[in-house]
């Protein structure tokens, strides 16, 4: 039995957890938004999780506060119920990262010796932080960080790159100048509310739109990823291009969540066991 | 400037100039209820200027908390007017309820009953929140 505790809405992530569990032969319960639950009465995360841990075998939590998943994991520890972080504020979104990694490996055949471009809101984009952090464990990745100066990657993420073996980064403003060097281009949404002025938003938003014309400068085997939902940062005319990998990412998202839930419930899926023994080269 | 020496107590010397009150706050020592003398911006051969904190009585000094705010300070124990012991701050790997996380998006700001836990950044004099990884500002 899976419990999905979604304190903020995320259709895609929640549905992939729930359908994944049902496909594994289990069941799923939970809430989405805090309107109908006791959370709206001010219950702490720890109390809610301790309660739910009495009903469920595994918990997936999405919460706007950073570190909420750690609080939940500790609260459920005594009951022996594993907690999966389904996104905590601007901090981490590790299951999205698993989907990203599965997609990169599907497209590139490896998770090391890659030039990975990340483009858009790199400051608040948690999928970006999780992906960089995780790729650093494999090593030999060159990150090309494309963002406006106001939305650069936080220092702690840059520190992580510096620490990882064979990893390096460059920070640039323009996508056009670097797109030809990339194996992977990870696009993210530039969110309007992050900007100080409307003018600035409009100017930067249009800098980071990927369309067929811009894609023409990219390598024929580059993979375009996006955590979705998108607004306008990838034009729909890119969807038909074989380099578009973002709908593969959606499918992989459910598969990796199935594998993860099966693994934490000590019933690993056949075919995923061997992966576990692979030690990332850049592991610190 | 002459400040009367203490008979039985603790002297924290080599405190960065101008930070004595901040140090007391970190050490959770209430200046209103402790018999103490502060020497601020005293000349120092080592650092130019420094602060000195002299406290009368058996005041416990948290050496880990001191290490965070004044890593080069020294702590001397005074008994009957003579120094009987010296301690150096010890930089901890993990501190609990010494630093508060100021990240408005951090769960420690909203969840009740949660300790504020910070871990040391390897190789640097810096601490990050265990929950949100935000670096503590000093
Ligand atoms: Zn924090």
Coordinates of C-alpha atoms and ligand atoms in Angstrom, one line a residue:
Chain A
X1 CA 0.0 0.0 0.0
X2 CA 1.4 3.3 -1.1
X3 CA 0.4 6.6 0.5
X4 CA 1.0 9.8 -1.6
X5 CA 1.1 12.9 0.6
X6 CA 1.1 15.8 -1.8
X7 CA 1.0 19.1 0.0
X8 CA 1.1 20.9 -3.3
X9 CA -0.3 19.7 -6.6
X10 CA 1.7 17.8 -9.1
X11 CA -0.4 15.7 -11.4
X12 CA 2.4 14.0 -13.2
X13 CA 4.5 12.9 -10.3
X14 CA 1.5 11.8 -8.2
X15 CA -0.1 9.8 -11.0
X16 CA 3.1 8.1 -11.9
X17 CA 3.6 7.0 -8.3
X18 CA 0.0 5.8 -8.0
X19 CA -0.2 4.1 -11.4
X20 CA 3.2 2.6 -10.8
X21 CA 2.1 1.0 -7.5
X22 CA -1.1 -0.3 -9.1
X23 CA 0.9 -1.8 -11.9
X24 CA 3.1 -3.5 -9.3
X25 CA 0.0 -5.2 -8.0
X26 CA -0.4 -2.8 -5.0
X27 CA -2.8 -0.1 -4.1
X28 CA -2.5 3.7 -3.5
X29 CA -4.2 6.2 -1.2
X30 CA -3.4 9.8 -0.4
X31 CA -4.2 13.5 -0.7
X32 CA -3.3 16.2 -3.2
X33 CA -3.4 19.7 -1.8
X34 CA -4.0 20.3 1.8
X35 CA -7.7 21.5 1.7
X36 CA -9.4 18.3 2.8
X37 CA -6.8 16.8 5.2
X38 CA -6.0 17.4 8.8
X39 CA -2.9 19.3 7.6
X40 CA -5.2 22.3 7.0
X41 CA -5.9 22.2 10.8
X42 CA -2.2 22.8 11.4
X43 CA -0.9 19.3 11.9
X44 CA 2.8 18.9 11.7
X45 CA 4.5 16.9 9.0
X46 CA 5.9 14.5 11.6
X47 CA 2.5 13.8 13.1
X48 CA 0.8 13.3 9.7
X49 CA 3.5 11.0 8.5
X50 CA 3.6 9.0 11.8
X51 CA -0.2 8.5 11.4
X52 CA 0.0 7.5 7.7
X53 CA 2.9 5.1 8.5
X54 CA 0.5 3.1 10.5
X55 CA -1.6 2.5 7.3
X56 CA 0.8 2.3 4.4
X57 CA 3.9 0.3 3.5
X58 CA 5.6 3.1 1.6
X59 CA 5.1 6.9 1.5
X60 CA 5.8 9.4 -1.2
X61 CA 5.8 13.0 -0.1
X62 CA 5.7 16.3 -2.0
X63 CA 6.0 19.4 0.1
X64 CA 6.7 23.1 -0.6
X65 CA 9.2 23.4 2.3
X66 CA 12.8 22.4 1.8
X67 CA 13.8 19.5 4.0
X68 CA 10.2 18.3 4.5
X69 CA 11.1 14.8 3.1
X70 CA 13.9 14.4 5.7
X71 CA 11.5 15.3 8.5
X72 CA 9.0 12.7 7.1
X73 CA 11.6 10.0 6.7
X74 CA 12.7 10.4 10.3
X75 CA 9.1 10.4 11.5
X76 CA 8.4 7.1 9.6
X77 CA 11.6 5.5 10.7
X78 CA 10.3 4.0 13.8
X79 CA 7.5 2.3 11.9
X80 CA 10.0 1.0 9.4
X81 CA 8.2 2.7 6.6
X82 CA 10.4 4.0 3.7
X83 CA 9.7 7.6 2.6
X84 CA 10.4 8.7 -1.0
X85 CA 11.0 12.4 -1.6
X86 CA 8.7 13.5 -4.5
X87 CA 10.0 17.0 -4.4
X88 CA 10.7 19.4 -1.4
X89 CA 10.5 23.1 -2.3
X90 CA 13.3 24.3 -4.4
X91 CA 15.7 21.7 -2.9
X92 CA 15.6 18.2 -4.4
X93 CA 13.4 16.1 -6.7
X94 CA 15.3 12.8 -6.8
X95 CA 12.8 10.6 -8.6
X96 CA 12.7 13.1 -11.5
X97 CA 16.4 12.7 -11.5
X98 CA 16.1 8.9 -11.8
X99 CA 13.8 9.5 -14.8
X100 CA 16.3 12.0 -16.3
X101 CA 19.2 9.5 -15.8
X102 CA 17.2 6.7 -17.4
X103 CA 16.5 8.9 -20.4
X104 CA 20.0 10.1 -20.8
X105 CA 21.3 6.5 -20.7
X106 CA 18.7 5.4 -23.1
X107 CA 19.7 8.2 -25.6
X108 CA 23.5 8.4 -25.0
X109 CA 24.3 4.9 -23.8
X110 CA 26.2 6.1 -20.8
X111 CA 26.1 8.5 -17.8
X112 CA 29.7 9.6 -17.9
X113 CA 31.9 11.5 -20.4
X114 CA 29.1 13.8 -21.4
X115 CA 28.6 17.5 -22.0
X116 CA 25.4 18.4 -20.4
X117 CA 23.7 21.8 -20.9
X118 CA 21.2 23.0 -18.4
X119 CA 19.1 26.0 -19.4
X120 CA 16.7 28.4 -17.8
X121 CA 15.9 28.9 -14.1
X122 CA 18.9 27.2 -12.5
X123 CA 18.5 28.9 -9.1
X124 CA 15.1 27.6 -8.1
X125 CA 14.9 24.6 -10.4
X126 CA 15.2 21.6 -8.0
X127 CA 15.3 19.1 -10.9
X128 CA 18.5 20.9 -12.0
X129 CA 20.1 20.6 -8.6
X130 CA 19.3 17.0 -8.2
X131 CA 20.5 16.1 -11.7
X132 CA 23.8 17.9 -11.3
X133 CA 24.4 16.3 -7.8
X134 CA 23.7 12.9 -9.2
X135 CA 25.6 13.1 -12.4
X136 CA 28.6 14.2 -10.3
X137 CA 28.6 10.8 -8.7
X138 CA 29.5 9.2 -12.1
X139 CA 32.1 11.8 -12.9
X140 CA 33.6 13.2 -16.1
X141 CA 30.7 15.5 -16.9
X142 CA 31.1 19.0 -18.3
X143 CA 28.2 21.1 -17.3
X144 CA 27.2 24.1 -19.4
X145 CA 25.0 26.3 -17.2
X146 CA 22.9 28.6 -19.3
X147 CA 20.9 31.2 -17.3
X148 CA 20.4 34.8 -16.7
X149 CA 22.8 36.1 -14.0
X150 CA 19.9 36.4 -11.6
X151 CA 19.0 32.7 -11.9
X152 CA 22.4 31.0 -11.6
X153 CA 23.0 27.7 -9.9
X154 CA 23.4 28.2 -6.1
X155 CA 27.0 28.0 -4.7
X156 CA 26.5 24.7 -2.9
X157 CA 25.8 23.0 -6.3
X158 CA 28.9 24.5 -7.8
X159 CA 30.9 23.3 -4.9
X160 CA 29.6 19.8 -5.6
X161 CA 30.8 20.0 -9.2
X162 CA 34.2 21.2 -8.0
X163 CA 34.5 18.3 -5.7
X164 CA 33.5 15.6 -8.2
X165 CA 36.2 13.7 -10.1
X166 CA 36.6 15.0 -13.7
X167 CA 33.7 17.3 -13.5
X168 CA 33.8 21.0 -14.6
X169 CA 31.4 23.7 -15.5
X170 CA 31.0 27.0 -17.4
X171 CA 28.3 29.6 -16.8
X172 CA 27.0 31.4 -19.9
X173 CA 24.1 33.6 -20.8
X174 CA 23.3 32.5 -24.3
X175 CA 22.2 29.1 -25.5
X176 CA 23.0 29.7 -29.2
X177 CA 26.8 29.9 -28.7
X178 CA 27.0 26.6 -26.8
X179 CA 24.2 24.3 -28.2
X180 CA 26.5 22.7 -30.8
X181 CA 28.8 21.3 -28.1
X182 CA 26.1 19.5 -26.1
X183 CA 25.3 15.8 -25.8
X184 CA 22.2 16.6 -23.6
X185 CA 20.2 19.8 -23.4
X186 CA 18.1 20.0 -20.3
X187 CA 15.5 22.8 -20.6
X188 CA 13.6 24.2 -17.6
X189 CA 10.8 26.7 -17.2
X190 CA 11.7 30.3 -16.5
X191 CA 9.0 31.3 -14.1
X192 CA 7.6 34.8 -14.3
X193 CA 7.3 35.3 -10.5
X194 CA 11.0 34.9 -10.1
X195 CA 11.6 38.2 -12.0
X196 CA 11.8 41.7 -10.6
X197 CA 10.3 43.3 -13.7
X198 CA 8.0 42.3 -16.5
X199 CA 10.4 43.6 -19.1
X200 CA 13.2 41.5 -17.7
X201 CA 11.0 38.4 -17.8
X202 CA 9.8 38.9 -21.3
X203 CA 13.4 39.5 -22.6
X204 CA 14.8 36.4 -20.8
X205 CA 11.9 34.2 -21.5
X206 CA 12.4 34.6 -25.2
X207 CA 16.2 34.0 -24.9
X208 CA 15.5 30.5 -23.7
X209 CA 13.0 29.3 -26.2
X210 CA 14.1 26.2 -28.1
X211 CA 12.6 26.0 -31.5
X212 CA 13.5 24.2 -34.8
X213 CA 15.7 27.0 -35.9
X214 CA 17.8 27.0 -32.8
X215 CA 17.9 23.2 -32.7
X216 CA 19.4 23.2 -36.2
X217 CA 22.8 24.2 -34.7
X218 CA 22.7 21.2 -32.3
X219 CA 24.3 17.8 -33.0
X220 CA 22.1 15.2 -34.7
X221 CA 22.2 12.9 -31.7
X222 CA 21.7 15.5 -28.9
X223 CA 18.9 14.6 -26.5
X224 CA 16.5 17.4 -25.4
X225 CA 15.1 16.8 -22.0
X226 CA 12.5 18.8 -20.0
X227 CA 10.9 17.9 -16.6
X228 CA 7.6 19.3 -17.9
X229 CA 5.2 21.0 -17.7
X230 CA 6.5 23.4 -20.3
X231 CA 5.2 26.8 -21.1
X232 CA 6.8 28.2 -24.2
X233 CA 10.5 27.3 -23.7
X234 CA 10.2 24.4 -26.1
X235 CA 8.2 25.2 -29.2
X236 CA 5.8 22.4 -30.2
X237 CA 7.5 22.1 -33.6
X238 CA 10.4 20.5 -31.8
X239 CA 8.2 17.6 -30.6
X240 CA 8.4 15.7 -33.9
X241 CA 12.2 16.0 -34.0
X242 CA 13.9 12.7 -33.1
X243 CA 16.1 14.6 -30.5
X244 CA 13.1 15.4 -28.4
X245 CA 13.3 13.1 -25.4
X246 CA 10.9 14.7 -22.9
X247 CA 8.0 12.4 -23.5
X248 CA 10.3 9.4 -23.1
X249 CA 11.2 11.0 -19.8
X250 CA 7.6 10.9 -18.7
X251 CA 7.3 7.2 -19.5
X252 CA 10.7 6.5 -17.8
X253 CA 9.4 8.4 -14.8
X254 CA 6.8 5.8 -14.0
X255 CA 9.1 2.9 -14.6
X256 CA 11.9 4.2 -12.3
X257 CA 9.3 4.9 -9.6
X258 CA 8.1 1.4 -9.9
X259 CA 11.6 0.1 -9.6
X260 CA 12.3 2.3 -6.7
X261 CA 9.2 1.4 -4.8
X262 CA 9.8 -2.3 -5.4
X263 CA 13.4 -1.9 -4.2
X264 CA 12.6 -0.1 -1.0
X265 CA 9.9 -2.7 -0.2
X266 CA 12.6 -5.4 -0.6
X267 CA 11.0 -6.9 -3.6
X268 CA 13.3 -5.6 -6.4
X269 CA 12.1 -5.8 -10.0
X270 CA 13.9 -8.3 -12.2
X271 CA 16.5 -6.5 -14.3
X272 CA 17.1 -3.7 -11.9
X273 CA 19.2 -5.8 -9.4
X274 CA 22.3 -5.6 -11.5
X275 CA 22.2 -1.9 -11.6
X276 CA 22.6 -1.7 -7.9
X277 CA 26.0 -3.3 -7.9
X278 CA 27.3 -0.7 -10.4
X279 CA 29.5 1.7 -8.5
X280 CA 29.6 5.2 -9.9
X281 CA 33.2 6.1 -10.8
X282 CA 33.1 9.6 -9.3
X283 CA 31.7 8.5 -5.9
X284 CA 33.2 10.4 -3.1
Chain B
X1 CA 41.5 51.3 30.1
X2 CA 41.7 49.2 33.2
X3 CA 39.1 46.5 33.9
X4 CA 39.3 44.8 37.2
X5 CA 40.5 41.3 37.0
X6 CA 38.3 38.4 37.9
X7 CA 38.9 36.1 40.8
X8 CA 37.0 33.0 39.8
X9 CA 35.6 32.7 36.3
X10 CA 36.3 32.6 32.6
X11 CA 38.2 34.9 30.2
X12 CA 37.5 34.6 26.5
X13 CA 40.3 36.4 24.7
X14 CA 41.1 37.1 21.0
X15 CA 37.4 37.5 20.1
X16 CA 37.1 39.3 16.7
X17 CA 36.8 43.1 17.4
X18 CA 33.2 44.2 17.8
X19 CA 31.7 40.7 18.0
X20 CA 31.6 40.2 21.8
X21 CA 27.9 40.5 22.1
X22 CA 27.3 38.2 19.1
X23 CA 29.6 35.7 20.7
X24 CA 27.6 35.9 24.0
X25 CA 24.4 35.3 22.0
X26 CA 26.0 32.2 20.3
X27 CA 27.1 30.9 23.7
X28 CA 23.6 31.4 25.0
X29 CA 24.9 33.6 27.8
X30 CA 22.6 36.4 28.9
X31 CA 24.6 39.5 29.6
X32 CA 21.7 40.8 31.8
X33 CA 22.0 38.0 34.3
X34 CA 25.8 37.3 34.2
X35 CA 28.5 39.2 36.0
X36 CA 30.8 40.1 33.2
X37 CA 33.1 42.7 31.7
X38 CA 33.5 43.4 28.0
X39 CA 36.6 44.9 26.6
X40 CA 35.9 45.9 23.0
X41 CA 38.3 47.0 20.3
X42 CA 41.4 46.4 22.6
X43 CA 44.7 46.5 20.9
X44 CA 46.0 43.0 19.8
X45 CA 49.5 42.2 18.7
X46 CA 48.1 39.3 16.7
X47 CA 45.0 40.8 15.0
X48 CA 45.2 44.5 15.4
X49 CA 42.2 44.8 17.6
X50 CA 40.1 42.3 19.6
X51 CA 37.4 42.0 22.1
X52 CA 37.8 40.3 25.5
X53 CA 35.0 38.8 27.6
X54 CA 35.5 38.3 31.3
X55 CA 32.9 36.5 33.3
X56 CA 32.8 35.9 37.1
X57 CA 31.7 32.6 38.4
X58 CA 31.3 29.1 37.0
X59 CA 30.0 29.9 33.5
X60 CA 29.9 27.0 31.1
X61 CA 31.4 27.9 27.7
X62 CA 30.3 25.8 24.7
X63 CA 33.6 25.4 22.8
X64 CA 31.8 24.2 19.7
X65 CA 29.5 27.2 19.5
X66 CA 32.5 29.4 20.1
X67 CA 34.4 27.8 17.3
X68 CA 31.6 28.8 14.9
X69 CA 31.6 32.5 15.7
X70 CA 35.2 33.0 17.0
X71 CA 37.4 30.1 15.9
X72 CA 40.6 31.8 17.0
X73 CA 39.4 32.8 20.4
X74 CA 41.0 31.4 23.6
X75 CA 39.3 30.4 26.8
X76 CA 41.1 30.7 30.2
X77 CA 39.7 29.3 33.4
X78 CA 40.6 31.5 36.4
X79 CA 40.7 30.2 40.0
X80 CA 41.7 32.4 43.0
X81 CA 43.1 35.0 40.5
X82 CA 45.3 32.6 38.6
X83 CA 44.8 30.9 35.2
X84 CA 44.4 27.2 35.9
X85 CA 43.3 25.9 32.5
X86 CA 43.2 27.0 28.9
X87 CA 40.9 25.7 26.1
X88 CA 40.7 26.2 22.4
X89 CA 37.4 26.2 20.5
X90 CA 36.8 22.9 18.7
X91 CA 35.2 23.1 15.3
X92 CA 32.4 20.5 15.3
X93 CA 31.2 18.5 12.3
X94 CA 27.6 19.0 13.4
X95 CA 25.9 21.6 15.6
X96 CA 22.4 21.4 17.1
X97 CA 20.4 24.5 18.0
X98 CA 23.3 26.9 17.8
X99 CA 22.7 28.4 14.4
X100 CA 19.2 29.0 13.1
X101 CA 18.3 28.5 9.5
X102 CA 17.2 31.8 7.8
X103 CA 16.0 30.3 4.6
X104 CA 12.3 31.2 4.4
X105 CA 11.5 28.1 2.4
X106 CA 13.2 25.8 5.0
X107 CA 11.0 23.3 6.9
X108 CA 12.7 24.3 10.2
X109 CA 10.7 27.6 9.9
X110 CA 7.3 26.0 10.0
X111 CA 7.5 22.5 11.5
X112 CA 7.2 22.5 15.3
X113 CA 9.6 20.9 17.6
X114 CA 12.4 20.5 15.1
X115 CA 16.1 21.0 16.1
X116 CA 18.1 23.3 13.9
X117 CA 20.9 21.1 12.8
X118 CA 23.9 22.3 10.7
X119 CA 26.7 20.3 9.3
X120 CA 30.2 21.5 8.4
X121 CA 31.2 22.0 4.8
X122 CA 34.2 19.8 4.3
X123 CA 37.4 21.8 4.1
X124 CA 35.8 25.1 4.9
X125 CA 34.8 27.2 7.9
X126 CA 31.1 27.1 6.8
X127 CA 28.0 25.3 7.9
X128 CA 24.9 24.2 6.0
X129 CA 21.4 23.4 7.2
X130 CA 20.9 19.7 7.3
X131 CA 17.3 20.1 5.9
X132 CA 17.7 22.6 3.1
X133 CA 21.5 22.7 2.5
X134 CA 21.4 26.5 2.8
X135 CA 24.7 28.0 4.0
X136 CA 24.6 29.8 7.4
X137 CA 25.3 33.5 7.0
X138 CA 27.6 35.2 9.4
Ligands
LIG1 ZN1 17.3 25.2 6.4

